[in-house]
Amino acid sequence: MAETFTDSKSELMQRAERRFAENFGQDIWSTRQKLALTCRALSDRGHDSGLVGQITARAETPGTYYTQRLGLGFDEITEDNLLLVDEDLNVLEGEGMANPANRFHSWIYRARPDVQCIVHTHPFHVAALSMLETPLVISHMDTTPLYDDCAFLPNWPGVPVGNEEGEIISHAIGDKKAILLAHHGQIVAGASVEEACSLAVLIERAAALQLAAMAAGTIKELPEKLAREAHDWTLLPNRSQANFAYYARRALAGHPDAITA
């Protein structure tokens, strides 16, 4: 006999949230492994642009983080070839060098204690939208995790290897989860690797939807109250974990070499 048909939406959402917590949240991968799987998952979804882009995650020691080795594409990253670096990009563990453009990651981590993982890529539709100097518009249910949570940097500061770019970018992103960089690409600053991976996948889809909608007509706004409700609901940590688990399974099916342990 059904018992929930008279429950309010709020009650049903609370019930579902409790079940999320019961069924998701078991951490079976290390930070290195999650970072390697994120690289493979994003490569499969068009985020690879040769050797462009960086993915980092805070390591166990404060002021250090994991990142990929310069010279390797996202599709070549494994848990074993990731580097451990400090804020000055000195390599503490691993072989090779970090991308000098990782400098702005250090600035974001310093400004945002809540950020555990940063994804910076130049996927096709994000890059195309950035050429129009147009902010990301969230007008579809699927993309509401980014509703009012994607900043916009309208002026391209050039190659982001200096402290000036770090200051500009860390200031521009503020407390948002993401930022669209004009004439450049995107940055996601996630509370976890799982969240950063999920939002990086989503921002490219959002850009593709926006470009398609702009070509067809005028984009209509979402109702603010409902959009904020959807934003909070779809950004629940357990939902990010569920999303990431799916992306990780797909990545492992196609790239079992990403995980060596």
C-alpha positions as semicolon CSV with decimal commas, in nm:
position;residue;x (nm);y (nm);z (nm)
1;M;0,000;0,000;0,000
2;A;0,150;0,335;-0,102
3;E;0,212;0,575;0,185
4;T;0,370;0,881;0,027
5;F;0,107;1,017;-0,213
6;T;-0,006;1,280;0,034
7;D;0,344;1,389;0,134
8;S;0,460;1,740;0,046
9;K;0,743;1,805;-0,198
10;S;0,962;1,913;0,093
11;E;0,898;1,587;0,276
12;L;0,972;1,381;-0,034
13;M;1,297;1,571;-0,095
14;Q;1,407;1,512;0,264
15;R;1,323;1,144;0,231
16;A;1,523;1,117;-0,091
17;E;1,817;1,303;0,064
18;R;1,830;1,053;0,350
19;R;1,833;0,768;0,100
20;F;2,113;0,935;-0,095
21;A;2,320;0,938;0,222
22;E;2,244;0,570;0,284
23;N;2,331;0,457;-0,068
24;F;2,615;0,686;-0,174
25;G;2,920;0,830;-0,006
26;Q;3,135;0,521;0,033
27;D;3,482;0,642;-0,072
28;I;3,650;0,356;-0,258
29;W;3,914;0,556;-0,447
30;S;4,210;0,762;-0,330
31;T;4,248;1,127;-0,434
32;R;4,509;1,026;-0,693
33;Q;4,276;0,765;-0,837
34;K;3,981;1,004;-0,852
35;L;4,197;1,263;-1,026
36;A;4,318;1,011;-1,285
37;L;3,960;0,896;-1,348
38;T;3,848;1,259;-1,385
39;C;4,118;1,317;-1,647
40;R;4,002;1,014;-1,847
41;A;3,632;1,098;-1,809
42;L;3,684;1,455;-1,930
43;S;3,907;1,343;-2,215
44;D;3,625;1,116;-2,335
45;R;3,389;1,416;-2,328
46;G;3,594;1,652;-2,541
47;H;3,785;1,844;-2,275
48;D;4,123;1,744;-2,417
49;S;4,287;2,018;-2,625
50;G;4,627;1,866;-2,681
51;L;4,829;1,947;-2,371
52;V;4,611;2,243;-2,269
53;G;4,433;2,245;-1,935
54;Q;4,511;2,148;-1,579
55;I;4,342;1,942;-1,312
56;T;4,452;1,964;-0,949
57;A;4,336;1,837;-0,612
58;R;4,454;1,923;-0,264
59;A;4,690;1,664;-0,118
60;E;4,720;1,552;0,241
61;T;4,985;1,809;0,341
62;P;4,861;2,172;0,350
63;G;4,997;2,383;0,067
64;T;5,044;2,087;-0,167
65;Y;4,833;1,939;-0,444
66;Y;4,831;1,670;-0,710
67;T;4,837;1,755;-1,078
68;Q;4,924;1,601;-1,411
69;R;5,274;1,611;-1,560
70;L;5,329;1,863;-1,838
71;G;5,364;1,675;-2,165
72;L;5,092;1,418;-2,093
73;G;4,739;1,448;-2,226
74;F;4,435;1,381;-2,011
75;D;4,399;1,046;-2,187
76;E;4,743;0,939;-2,060
77;I;4,702;1,019;-1,693
78;T;4,725;0,738;-1,438
79;E;4,736;0,745;-1,062
80;D;5,109;0,670;-1,082
81;N;5,220;0,949;-1,317
82;L;5,051;1,232;-1,128
83;L;5,282;1,482;-0,958
84;L;5,273;1,616;-0,605
85;V;5,370;1,985;-0,605
86;D;5,383;2,275;-0,364
87;E;5,234;2,623;-0,416
88;D;5,547;2,731;-0,606
89;L;5,501;2,430;-0,840
90;N;5,813;2,259;-0,710
91;V;5,778;1,883;-0,768
92;L;5,779;1,695;-0,438
93;E;5,691;1,353;-0,579
94;G;5,700;1,223;-0,934
95;E;5,899;1,289;-1,249
96;G;5,885;1,585;-1,487
97;M;5,733;1,930;-1,430
98;A;5,393;2,079;-1,365
99;N;5,229;2,312;-1,614
100;P;5,346;2,669;-1,529
101;A;4,985;2,779;-1,580
102;N;4,899;2,594;-1,259
103;R;5,004;2,909;-1,075
104;F;4,648;3,045;-1,067
105;H;4,537;2,721;-0,898
106;S;4,761;2,812;-0,604
107;W;4,591;3,152;-0,586
108;I;4,242;3,000;-0,587
109;Y;4,333;2,744;-0,319
110;R;4,471;3,021;-0,098
111;A;4,158;3,232;-0,142
112;R;3,908;2,946;-0,113
113;P;3,959;2,698;0,176
114;D;3,636;2,529;0,064
115;V;3,785;2,427;-0,273
116;Q;3,935;2,079;-0,290
117;C;3,969;2,031;-0,666
118;I;4,013;2,264;-0,964
119;V;3,946;2,173;-1,327
120;H;4,057;2,410;-1,603
121;T;3,989;2,306;-1,964
122;H;3,911;2,448;-2,308
123;P;3,633;2,220;-2,439
124;F;3,488;2,305;-2,779
125;H;3,155;2,465;-2,688
126;V;3,291;2,649;-2,384
127;A;3,573;2,786;-2,597
128;A;3,330;2,891;-2,871
129;L;3,103;3,068;-2,621
130;S;3,405;3,241;-2,469
131;M;3,485;3,392;-2,810
132;L;3,152;3,578;-2,801
133;E;3,241;3,744;-2,467
134;T;2,905;3,618;-2,342
135;P;2,842;3,487;-1,987
136;L;2,708;3,138;-1,936
137;V;2,327;3,138;-1,921
138;I;2,155;2,866;-1,720
139;S;1,808;2,804;-1,861
140;H;1,760;2,426;-1,845
141;M;1,689;2,192;-1,555
142;D;1,994;1,974;-1,626
143;T;2,234;2,264;-1,588
144;T;2,091;2,417;-1,269
145;P;2,388;2,307;-1,053
146;L;2,555;2,609;-1,216
147;Y;2,261;2,847;-1,167
148;D;2,396;3,177;-1,032
149;D;2,717;2,987;-0,960
150;C;2,924;3,060;-1,271
151;A;3,117;3,388;-1,276
152;F;3,241;3,559;-1,592
153;L;3,577;3,721;-1,670
154;P;3,515;3,947;-1,973
155;N;3,876;4,053;-2,028
156;W;4,139;3,799;-2,131
157;P;4,449;3,849;-1,911
158;G;4,680;3,659;-2,146
159;V;4,883;3,347;-2,069
160;P;4,804;3,262;-1,705
161;V;5,157;3,193;-1,580
162;G;5,208;3,509;-1,372
163;N;5,089;3,613;-1,030
164;E;4,888;3,890;-1,194
165;E;4,668;3,633;-1,367
166;G;4,633;3,444;-1,039
167;E;4,509;3,757;-0,866
168;I;4,268;3,843;-1,149
169;I;4,120;3,495;-1,180
170;S;4,091;3,423;-0,806
171;H;3,918;3,759;-0,758
172;A;3,686;3,710;-1,056
173;I;3,562;3,367;-0,951
174;G;3,485;3,496;-0,601
175;D;3,277;3,240;-0,413
176;K;3,130;3,077;-0,725
177;K;3,170;2,714;-0,826
178;A;3,282;2,801;-1,179
179;I;3,388;3,078;-1,413
180;L;3,378;3,130;-1,788
181;L;3,693;3,306;-1,912
182;A;3,645;3,519;-2,224
183;H;3,863;3,406;-2,517
184;H;3,992;3,122;-2,303
185;G;3,794;2,843;-2,137
186;Q;3,640;2,741;-1,807
187;I;3,742;2,680;-1,447
188;V;3,550;2,470;-1,197
189;A;3,636;2,500;-0,828
190;G;3,476;2,204;-0,653
191;A;3,424;2,112;-0,290
192;S;3,542;1,763;-0,387
193;V;3,694;1,586;-0,685
194;E;3,354;1,432;-0,747
195;E;3,182;1,770;-0,759
196;A;3,451;1,925;-0,978
197;C;3,431;1,638;-1,228
198;S;3,051;1,657;-1,241
199;L;3,045;2,035;-1,292
200;A;3,318;2,023;-1,556
201;V;3,112;1,776;-1,756
202;L;2,806;1,994;-1,704
203;I;2,957;2,330;-1,802
204;E;3,046;2,203;-2,149
205;R;2,691;2,070;-2,195
206;A;2,552;2,403;-2,072
207;A;2,764;2,593;-2,325
208;A;2,654;2,363;-2,607
209;L;2,288;2,408;-2,513
210;Q;2,330;2,784;-2,494
211;L;2,491;2,811;-2,837
212;A;2,217;2,595;-2,990
213;A;1,941;2,797;-2,821
214;M;2,099;3,130;-2,922
215;A;2,105;3,015;-3,283
216;A;1,733;2,932;-3,268
217;G;1,596;3,231;-3,080
218;T;1,599;3,417;-2,750
219;I;1,684;3,225;-2,434
220;K;1,417;3,255;-2,164
221;E;1,502;3,282;-1,795
222;L;1,422;3,017;-1,538
223;P;1,195;3,113;-1,245
224;E;1,446;3,220;-0,980
225;K;1,292;3,041;-0,682
226;L;1,262;2,709;-0,863
227;A;1,607;2,745;-1,019
228;R;1,765;2,801;-0,678
229;E;1,579;2,503;-0,538
230;A;1,709;2,290;-0,825
231;H;2,062;2,426;-0,779
232;D;2,073;2,326;-0,414
233;W;1,914;1,987;-0,479
234;T;2,140;1,889;-0,767
235;L;2,454;2,003;-0,583
236;L;2,402;1,772;-0,286
237;P;2,737;1,599;-0,217
238;N;2,583;1,254;-0,250
239;R;2,447;1,341;-0,594
240;S;2,794;1,449;-0,703
241;Q;2,926;1,118;-0,573
242;A;2,663;0,927;-0,769
243;N;2,744;1,123;-1,085
244;F;3,116;1,066;-1,039
245;A;3,070;0,693;-0,978
246;Y;2,901;0,669;-1,318
247;Y;3,172;0,869;-1,494
248;A;3,437;0,659;-1,319
249;R;3,278;0,331;-1,429
250;R;3,268;0,454;-1,788
251;A;3,629;0,569;-1,766
252;L;3,747;0,240;-1,620
253;A;3,561;0,040;-1,883
254;G;3,744;0,224;-2,159
255;H;4,072;0,294;-1,980
256;P;4,150;0,027;-1,719
257;D;4,514;0,144;-1,713
258;A;4,413;0,465;-1,531
259;I;4,405;0,279;-1,200
260;T;4,705;0,060;-1,119
261;A;4,638;-0,043;-0,760
